[in-house]
Amino acid sequence: MAHSPAPRPRMAGRAGRRDRVTVAHAQTCARLAVMADRTVPTNVSDTARWVAAYRARETARPDAVFRDPLADRLAGPQGYAIADAAPSLMRNGWPVVTRTKLIDDLIAKSIAAGCDRVLNLAAGLDTRPYRLELPPGLLWIEADLPEMVAEKDAALAGETPRCVLRRHSVDLADDSARKAFLDEALGPHDQTGAASKALVLTEGLLVYLDNATVTRLAQDLARPEIAWWIADLATRITRGRAGSVFENAPLRFEPSNGAGFFEELGWQITDLEQLMVWARKLRRLPLVLRPFSYLPQPNPRQPGRTPWSAVIRFQHR
């Protein structure tokens, strides 16, 4: 009786090797996926580390436009990983560096005009109270979510600010909590009376809020104790490859009327600095973008479909 030949052992060995290779490949892909996930902000807090990484790299330059010796510590590996994975046109951090410098200058301008208190809403890992030349008696109040405040307190324990610094844990998207915070922050503190010419800073905050929340915030800030409001505004920046960077921390506030959104709420523009133009002046704008910075810039009140960003200082009429 004829018998079929037994399967050749080496064929079974090849199949086994193929199975092992397939499993190994899947495991490698899983590890790479985990690593890839670390290069995209998983929440708004990760964007604070990302921004700190750009400040740290700017500080390391011999021609730095500002110095932030604490930024490297705050960025950590996660911040640098996100920065390294950013789209090529953003990778040198020119929007963050330019925004930081412009806001530094507007803060100095406000203090020279008599600012007696600074409220930094959603302060994240900002270090201006530690690095700017500030009046020692100036009261600077930061507000952010409890986990961010706790992380910052731990990271900067032992560091001495150059002014009087207070931190508050508050969810600024909660209307009642926000109003209660403003009442307390603008009122008397220790030996300091109530604010009369306060400056509010919302760097990197508005883009994560919806239009209705920004409207209510703008209405809440229209108080006699608040003399100025500094905000950054960006539209259409999630087009193309840049959009993946904000996948887990989506940008929600892109009003079609740009800065006009705030004017309709009674806020008057006193200073408006377009980031692309200033990035070129500061020699931070990527070479491929420089020709566009010489073109007429979008109308701030009707930016249209062109990506556009600016730092604005407002006063309420």
CSV table of N, CA, C and O in Angstrom, one decimal, residues 166-262:
chain,number,residue,atom,x,y,z
A,166,ARG,N,1.3,83.9,42.9
A,166,ARG,CA,0.3,83.0,43.5
A,166,ARG,C,-0.2,82.1,42.4
A,166,ARG,O,-0.4,82.5,41.3
A,167,ARG,N,-0.6,80.9,42.8
A,167,ARG,CA,-1.2,80.0,41.8
A,167,ARG,C,-2.6,79.5,42.4
A,167,ARG,O,-2.7,79.2,43.5
A,168,HIS,N,-3.5,79.4,41.4
A,168,HIS,CA,-4.9,79.0,41.8
A,168,HIS,C,-5.3,77.8,40.9
A,168,HIS,O,-5.0,77.8,39.7
A,169,SER,N,-5.9,76.8,41.5
A,169,SER,CA,-6.4,75.7,40.7
A,169,SER,C,-7.9,76.0,40.3
A,169,SER,O,-8.7,76.2,41.2
A,170,VAL,N,-8.2,76.0,39.1
A,170,VAL,CA,-9.5,76.4,38.6
A,170,VAL,C,-9.7,75.9,37.2
A,170,VAL,O,-8.8,75.9,36.4
A,171,ASP,N,-11.0,75.4,36.9
A,171,ASP,CA,-11.4,75.1,35.6
A,171,ASP,C,-11.9,76.3,34.9
A,171,ASP,O,-13.1,76.7,35.2
A,172,LEU,N,-11.2,76.9,34.0
A,172,LEU,CA,-11.6,78.2,33.5
A,172,LEU,C,-12.7,78.0,32.5
A,172,LEU,O,-13.3,79.0,32.1
A,173,ALA,N,-13.0,76.8,32.1
A,173,ALA,CA,-14.2,76.6,31.2
A,173,ALA,C,-15.5,76.6,32.0
A,173,ALA,O,-16.6,76.6,31.4
A,174,ASP,N,-15.4,76.5,33.3
A,174,ASP,CA,-16.6,76.5,34.2
A,174,ASP,C,-16.9,78.0,34.5
A,174,ASP,O,-16.2,78.7,35.1
A,175,ASP,N,-18.1,78.4,34.0
A,175,ASP,CA,-18.4,79.8,34.1
A,175,ASP,C,-18.4,80.3,35.6
A,175,ASP,O,-17.9,81.4,35.9
A,176,SER,N,-19.1,79.6,36.5
A,176,SER,CA,-19.1,80.1,37.9
A,176,SER,C,-17.8,80.0,38.5
A,176,SER,O,-17.4,81.0,39.3
A,177,ALA,N,-17.0,79.0,38.3
A,177,ALA,CA,-15.6,78.9,38.9
A,177,ALA,C,-14.8,80.0,38.3
A,177,ALA,O,-14.0,80.6,39.1
A,178,ARG,N,-14.9,80.4,37.1
A,178,ARG,CA,-14.1,81.4,36.5
A,178,ARG,C,-14.4,82.8,37.1
A,178,ARG,O,-13.6,83.6,37.4
A,179,LYS,N,-15.7,83.1,37.2
A,179,LYS,CA,-16.1,84.3,37.8
A,179,LYS,C,-15.7,84.5,39.3
A,179,LYS,O,-15.2,85.5,39.7
A,180,ALA,N,-15.8,83.4,40.0
A,180,ALA,CA,-15.3,83.4,41.4
A,180,ALA,C,-13.8,83.6,41.5
A,180,ALA,O,-13.3,84.4,42.4
A,181,PHE,N,-13.1,83.0,40.6
A,181,PHE,CA,-11.6,83.2,40.5
A,181,PHE,C,-11.3,84.7,40.2
A,181,PHE,O,-10.5,85.3,40.9
A,182,LEU,N,-12.0,85.3,39.3
A,182,LEU,CA,-11.7,86.7,38.9
A,182,LEU,C,-12.0,87.6,40.1
A,182,LEU,O,-11.3,88.6,40.3
A,183,ASP,N,-13.1,87.3,40.8
A,183,ASP,CA,-13.5,88.2,41.9
A,183,ASP,C,-12.3,88.1,43.0
A,183,ASP,O,-11.9,89.2,43.5
A,184,GLU,N,-11.9,86.9,43.2
A,184,GLU,CA,-10.8,86.8,44.3
A,184,GLU,C,-9.5,87.4,43.8
A,184,GLU,O,-8.8,88.1,44.5
A,185,ALA,N,-9.1,87.1,42.5
A,185,ALA,CA,-7.8,87.5,42.0
A,185,ALA,C,-7.7,89.0,41.9
A,185,ALA,O,-6.6,89.5,42.1
A,186,LEU,N,-8.8,89.7,41.6
A,186,LEU,CA,-8.7,91.1,41.4
A,186,LEU,C,-9.0,91.9,42.7
A,186,LEU,O,-8.8,93.1,42.7
A,187,GLY,N,-9.3,91.2,43.7
A,187,GLY,CA,-9.6,91.8,45.0
A,187,GLY,C,-8.3,92.0,45.8
A,187,GLY,O,-7.2,91.8,45.4
A,188,PRO,N,-8.5,92.5,47.1
A,188,PRO,CA,-7.3,92.7,47.9
A,188,PRO,C,-6.6,91.4,48.3
A,188,PRO,O,-7.2,90.4,48.4
A,189,HIS,N,-5.3,91.5,48.4
A,189,HIS,CA,-4.4,90.4,48.7
A,189,HIS,C,-3.4,90.8,49.7
A,189,HIS,O,-2.6,91.7,49.5
A,190,ASP,N,-3.4,90.2,50.9
A,190,ASP,CA,-2.4,90.5,51.9
A,190,ASP,C,-2.3,92.0,52.1
A,190,ASP,O,-3.2,92.7,52.5
A,191,GLN,N,-1.1,92.5,51.8
A,191,GLN,CA,-0.9,94.0,52.0
A,191,GLN,C,-1.2,94.8,50.8
A,191,GLN,O,-1.0,96.0,50.7
A,192,THR,N,-1.7,94.1,49.7
A,192,THR,CA,-2.0,94.8,48.5
A,192,THR,C,-3.5,95.0,48.4
A,192,THR,O,-4.3,94.1,48.6
A,193,GLY,N,-3.9,96.2,47.9
A,193,GLY,CA,-5.3,96.5,47.7
A,193,GLY,C,-5.8,95.8,46.5
A,193,GLY,O,-5.1,95.1,45.8
A,194,ALA,N,-7.0,96.2,46.1
A,194,ALA,CA,-7.6,95.6,44.9
A,194,ALA,C,-6.9,96.2,43.7
A,194,ALA,O,-6.4,97.3,43.7
A,195,ALA,N,-7.0,95.4,42.6
A,195,ALA,CA,-6.3,95.8,41.4
A,195,ALA,C,-7.1,97.0,40.7
A,195,ALA,O,-8.3,97.1,40.9
A,196,SER,N,-6.4,97.8,40.1
A,196,SER,CA,-7.0,98.9,39.4
A,196,SER,C,-6.6,99.0,37.9
A,196,SER,O,-7.3,99.6,37.1
A,197,LYS,N,-5.4,98.4,37.6
A,197,LYS,CA,-5.0,98.4,36.2
A,197,LYS,C,-4.3,97.0,35.9
A,197,LYS,O,-3.1,96.9,35.7
A,198,ALA,N,-5.2,96.0,36.0
A,198,ALA,CA,-4.7,94.6,35.8
A,198,ALA,C,-4.5,94.3,34.3
A,198,ALA,O,-5.2,94.8,33.4
A,199,LEU,N,-3.6,93.4,34.1
A,199,LEU,CA,-3.4,92.8,32.8
A,199,LEU,C,-3.7,91.3,32.8
A,199,LEU,O,-3.3,90.6,33.7
A,200,VAL,N,-4.6,90.9,31.9
A,200,VAL,CA,-4.9,89.5,31.7
A,200,VAL,C,-4.2,88.9,30.5
A,200,VAL,O,-4.2,89.5,29.5
A,201,LEU,N,-3.6,87.7,30.7
A,201,LEU,CA,-2.9,87.0,29.7
A,201,LEU,C,-3.6,85.7,29.4
A,201,LEU,O,-3.8,84.9,30.4
A,202,THR,N,-3.9,85.4,28.2
A,202,THR,CA,-4.5,84.1,27.8
A,202,THR,C,-3.7,83.5,26.7
A,202,THR,O,-4.3,83.1,25.6
A,203,GLU,N,-2.4,83.3,26.9
A,203,GLU,CA,-1.5,82.8,25.9
A,203,GLU,C,-1.9,81.3,25.6
A,203,GLU,O,-1.8,80.5,26.6
A,204,GLY,N,-2.2,81.0,24.4
A,204,GLY,CA,-2.4,79.6,24.0
A,204,GLY,C,-3.7,79.0,24.6
A,204,GLY,O,-3.9,77.8,24.5
A,205,LEU,N,-4.6,79.8,25.1
A,205,LEU,CA,-5.8,79.3,25.7
A,205,LEU,C,-7.0,79.3,24.7
A,205,LEU,O,-7.7,78.3,24.6
A,206,LEU,N,-7.2,80.4,24.1
A,206,LEU,CA,-8.5,80.6,23.4
A,206,LEU,C,-8.7,79.6,22.3
A,206,LEU,O,-9.9,79.1,22.0
A,207,VAL,N,-7.7,79.1,21.6
A,207,VAL,CA,-7.8,78.2,20.5
A,207,VAL,C,-8.5,76.9,20.9
A,207,VAL,O,-9.0,76.1,20.1
A,208,TYR,N,-8.4,76.5,22.2
A,208,TYR,CA,-9.0,75.3,22.7
A,208,TYR,C,-10.4,75.4,23.2
A,208,TYR,O,-11.0,74.4,23.6
A,209,LEU,N,-10.9,76.6,23.1
A,209,LEU,CA,-12.3,76.9,23.6
A,209,LEU,C,-13.2,77.0,22.4
A,209,LEU,O,-12.8,77.4,21.3
A,210,ASP,N,-14.5,76.8,22.6
A,210,ASP,CA,-15.5,77.0,21.5
A,210,ASP,C,-15.9,78.5,21.6
A,210,ASP,O,-15.6,79.3,22.5
A,211,ASN,N,-16.5,78.9,20.5
A,211,ASN,CA,-16.9,80.4,20.4
A,211,ASN,C,-17.7,80.9,21.5
A,211,ASN,O,-17.5,82.0,22.0
A,212,ALA,N,-18.7,80.0,22.0
A,212,ALA,CA,-19.6,80.5,23.1
A,212,ALA,C,-18.8,80.7,24.4
A,212,ALA,O,-19.0,81.7,25.1
A,213,THR,N,-17.8,79.8,24.6
A,213,THR,CA,-17.0,80.0,25.9
A,213,THR,C,-16.1,81.2,25.8
A,213,THR,O,-15.9,81.9,26.7
A,214,VAL,N,-15.5,81.4,24.6
A,214,VAL,CA,-14.7,82.6,24.4
A,214,VAL,C,-15.5,83.9,24.6
A,214,VAL,O,-15.1,84.9,25.2
A,215,THR,N,-16.8,83.8,24.1
A,215,THR,CA,-17.7,85.0,24.3
A,215,THR,C,-17.9,85.3,25.7
A,215,THR,O,-17.8,86.4,26.2
A,216,ARG,N,-18.2,84.2,26.5
A,216,ARG,CA,-18.5,84.4,27.9
A,216,ARG,C,-17.2,84.9,28.7
A,216,ARG,O,-17.3,85.7,29.6
A,217,LEU,N,-16.1,84.4,28.3
A,217,LEU,CA,-14.8,84.8,28.9
A,217,LEU,C,-14.6,86.3,28.6
A,217,LEU,O,-14.2,87.1,29.5
A,218,ALA,N,-14.8,86.7,27.3
A,218,ALA,CA,-14.6,88.1,27.0
A,218,ALA,C,-15.5,89.0,27.8
A,218,ALA,O,-15.1,90.1,28.2
A,219,GLN,N,-16.7,88.6,28.0
A,219,GLN,CA,-17.7,89.3,28.8
A,219,GLN,C,-17.3,89.4,30.2
A,219,GLN,O,-17.4,90.5,30.9
A,220,ASP,N,-16.8,88.3,30.8
A,220,ASP,CA,-16.3,88.3,32.2
A,220,ASP,C,-15.1,89.2,32.4
A,220,ASP,O,-15.0,89.8,33.5
A,221,LEU,N,-14.3,89.4,31.4
A,221,LEU,CA,-13.1,90.2,31.5
A,221,LEU,C,-13.3,91.7,31.4
A,221,LEU,O,-12.5,92.5,31.6
A,222,ALA,N,-14.5,92.0,30.9
A,222,ALA,CA,-14.9,93.4,30.7
A,222,ALA,C,-15.2,94.0,32.1
A,222,ALA,O,-16.4,94.3,32.4
A,223,ARG,N,-14.2,94.2,32.9
A,223,ARG,CA,-14.4,94.7,34.3
A,223,ARG,C,-13.5,96.0,34.4
A,223,ARG,O,-12.5,96.1,33.8
A,224,PRO,N,-13.9,96.9,35.3
A,224,PRO,CA,-13.1,98.2,35.4
A,224,PRO,C,-11.7,97.9,36.0
A,224,PRO,O,-10.8,98.7,35.7
A,225,GLU,N,-11.5,96.8,36.7
A,225,GLU,CA,-10.2,96.6,37.3
A,225,GLU,C,-9.2,96.1,36.2
A,225,GLU,O,-8.0,96.1,36.4
A,226,ILE,N,-9.7,95.6,35.0
A,226,ILE,CA,-8.8,95.1,34.0
A,226,ILE,C,-8.6,96.1,32.9
A,226,ILE,O,-9.5,96.6,32.3
A,227,ALA,N,-7.3,96.5,32.8
A,227,ALA,CA,-7.0,97.6,31.8
A,227,ALA,C,-6.6,97.0,30.5
A,227,ALA,O,-6.8,97.6,29.4
A,228,TRP,N,-6.0,95.8,30.5
A,228,TRP,CA,-5.5,95.2,29.2
A,228,TRP,C,-5.8,93.7,29.2
A,228,TRP,O,-5.8,93.1,30.2
A,229,TRP,N,-5.9,93.2,28.0
A,229,TRP,CA,-6.0,91.7,27.8
A,229,TRP,C,-5.1,91.4,26.6
A,229,TRP,O,-5.3,91.9,25.5
A,230,ILE,N,-4.1,90.5,26.8
A,230,ILE,CA,-3.3,90.0,25.8
A,230,ILE,C,-3.7,88.6,25.4
A,230,ILE,O,-3.8,87.7,26.3
A,231,ALA,N,-3.9,88.4,24.1
A,231,ALA,CA,-4.3,87.1,23.6
A,231,ALA,C,-3.6,86.8,22.3
A,231,ALA,O,-3.2,87.7,21.6
A,232,ASP,N,-3.5,85.5,22.0
A,232,ASP,CA,-3.0,85.2,20.7
A,232,ASP,C,-4.2,84.5,19.9
A,232,ASP,O,-5.0,83.9,20.5
A,233,LEU,N,-4.2,84.8,18.6
A,233,LEU,CA,-5.3,84.4,17.8
A,233,LEU,C,-4.7,83.7,16.5
A,233,LEU,O,-3.7,84.2,16.0
A,234,ALA,N,-5.3,82.6,16.1
A,234,ALA,CA,-4.8,81.9,14.9
A,234,ALA,C,-6.0,81.3,14.2
A,234,ALA,O,-6.9,80.8,14.8
A,235,THR,N,-5.9,81.3,12.9
A,235,THR,CA,-6.9,80.7,12.0
A,235,THR,C,-6.3,79.9,10.9
A,235,THR,O,-5.2,80.2,10.4
A,236,ARG,N,-6.9,78.8,10.6
A,236,ARG,CA,-6.6,77.9,9.5
A,236,ARG,C,-5.2,77.2,9.7
A,236,ARG,O,-4.6,76.8,8.7
A,237,ILE,N,-4.7,77.2,10.9
A,237,ILE,CA,-3.3,76.6,11.1
A,237,ILE,C,-3.4,75.1,11.1
A,237,ILE,O,-2.3,74.4,11.1
A,238,THR,N,-4.5,74.4,11.2
A,238,THR,CA,-4.6,73.0,11.2
A,238,THR,C,-4.7,72.4,9.8
A,238,THR,O,-5.0,71.2,9.6
A,239,ARG,N,-4.6,73.2,8.7
A,239,ARG,CA,-4.6,72.7,7.4
A,239,ARG,C,-3.4,71.9,7.1
A,239,ARG,O,-2.3,72.1,7.6
A,240,GLY,N,-3.6,70.8,6.3
A,240,GLY,CA,-2.5,70.0,5.8
A,240,GLY,C,-1.9,69.2,7.0
A,240,GLY,O,-2.5,68.7,7.9
A,241,ARG,N,-0.6,69.0,6.9
A,241,ARG,CA,0.1,68.1,7.8
A,241,ARG,C,0.1,68.6,9.3
A,241,ARG,O,0.2,67.8,10.2
A,242,ALA,N,0.0,69.9,9.5
A,242,ALA,CA,0.0,70.4,10.8
A,242,ALA,C,-1.2,69.9,11.6
A,242,ALA,O,-1.1,69.9,12.9
A,243,GLY,N,-2.3,69.5,11.0
A,243,GLY,CA,-3.5,69.1,11.7
A,243,GLY,C,-3.2,67.9,12.6
A,243,GLY,O,-3.9,67.8,13.6
A,244,SER,N,-2.4,67.0,12.2
A,244,SER,CA,-2.2,65.8,13.0
A,244,SER,C,-1.6,66.1,14.4
A,244,SER,O,-1.7,65.4,15.3
A,245,VAL,N,-0.8,67.2,14.5
A,245,VAL,CA,-0.2,67.6,15.7
A,245,VAL,C,-1.3,67.8,16.8
A,245,VAL,O,-1.1,67.6,18.0
A,246,PHE,N,-2.4,68.3,16.4
A,246,PHE,CA,-3.5,68.7,17.3
A,246,PHE,C,-4.6,67.7,17.4
A,246,PHE,O,-5.7,68.0,17.8
A,247,GLU,N,-4.3,66.5,17.0
A,247,GLU,CA,-5.3,65.4,16.9
A,247,GLU,C,-6.0,65.2,18.2
A,247,GLU,O,-7.2,65.0,18.3
A,248,ASN,N,-5.2,65.2,19.3
A,248,ASN,CA,-5.7,64.9,20.6
A,248,ASN,C,-5.9,66.1,21.5
A,248,ASN,O,-6.4,66.0,22.6
A,249,ALA,N,-5.6,67.3,20.9
A,249,ALA,CA,-5.9,68.5,21.6
A,249,ALA,C,-6.4,69.5,20.5
A,249,ALA,O,-5.7,70.4,20.1
A,250,PRO,N,-7.6,69.2,20.1
A,250,PRO,CA,-8.1,69.9,18.9
A,250,PRO,C,-8.3,71.4,19.1
A,250,PRO,O,-8.7,71.9,20.2
A,251,LEU,N,-8.0,72.2,18.0
A,251,LEU,CA,-8.2,73.6,18.1
A,251,LEU,C,-9.7,73.9,17.7
A,251,LEU,O,-10.1,73.4,16.6
A,252,ARG,N,-10.3,74.7,18.4
A,252,ARG,CA,-11.8,74.9,18.2
A,252,ARG,C,-12.2,76.3,17.9
A,252,ARG,O,-13.2,76.6,17.3
A,253,PHE,N,-11.3,77.3,18.3
A,253,PHE,CA,-11.7,78.7,18.1
A,253,PHE,C,-11.0,79.3,16.9
A,253,PHE,O,-9.8,79.6,17.0
A,254,GLU,N,-11.7,79.4,15.8
A,254,GLU,CA,-11.1,80.0,14.6
A,254,GLU,C,-12.2,80.9,14.0
A,254,GLU,O,-12.8,80.6,13.0
A,255,PRO,N,-12.5,82.1,14.6
A,255,PRO,CA,-13.6,82.9,14.1
A,255,PRO,C,-13.3,83.4,12.7
A,255,PRO,O,-12.2,83.9,12.4
A,256,SER,N,-14.3,83.4,11.9
A,256,SER,CA,-14.2,83.9,10.5
A,256,SER,C,-13.9,85.4,10.4
A,256,SER,O,-13.3,85.8,9.5
A,257,ASN,N,-14.3,86.1,11.4
A,257,ASN,CA,-14.0,87.6,11.5
A,257,ASN,C,-12.8,87.9,12.3
A,257,ASN,O,-12.6,89.1,12.6
A,258,GLY,N,-12.0,86.9,12.6
A,258,GLY,CA,-10.7,87.2,13.3
A,258,GLY,C,-10.8,88.1,14.5
A,258,GLY,O,-11.6,87.8,15.4
A,259,ALA,N,-10.0,89.1,14.5
A,259,ALA,CA,-10.0,90.0,15.6
A,259,ALA,C,-11.3,90.8,15.8
A,259,ALA,O,-11.6,91.3,16.9
A,260,GLY,N,-12.1,90.9,14.7
A,260,GLY,CA,-13.4,91.5,14.8
A,260,GLY,C,-14.3,90.8,15.7
A,260,GLY,O,-15.2,91.5,16.2
A,261,PHE,N,-14.1,89.6,16.0
A,261,PHE,CA,-14.9,88.8,17.0
A,261,PHE,C,-14.9,89.6,18.3
A,261,PHE,O,-15.9,89.7,19.0
A,262,PHE,N,-13.7,90.1,18.7
A,262,PHE,CA,-13.6,90.7,20.0
A,262,PHE,C,-14.1,92.2,20.0
A,262,PHE,O,-14.6,92.7,21.0
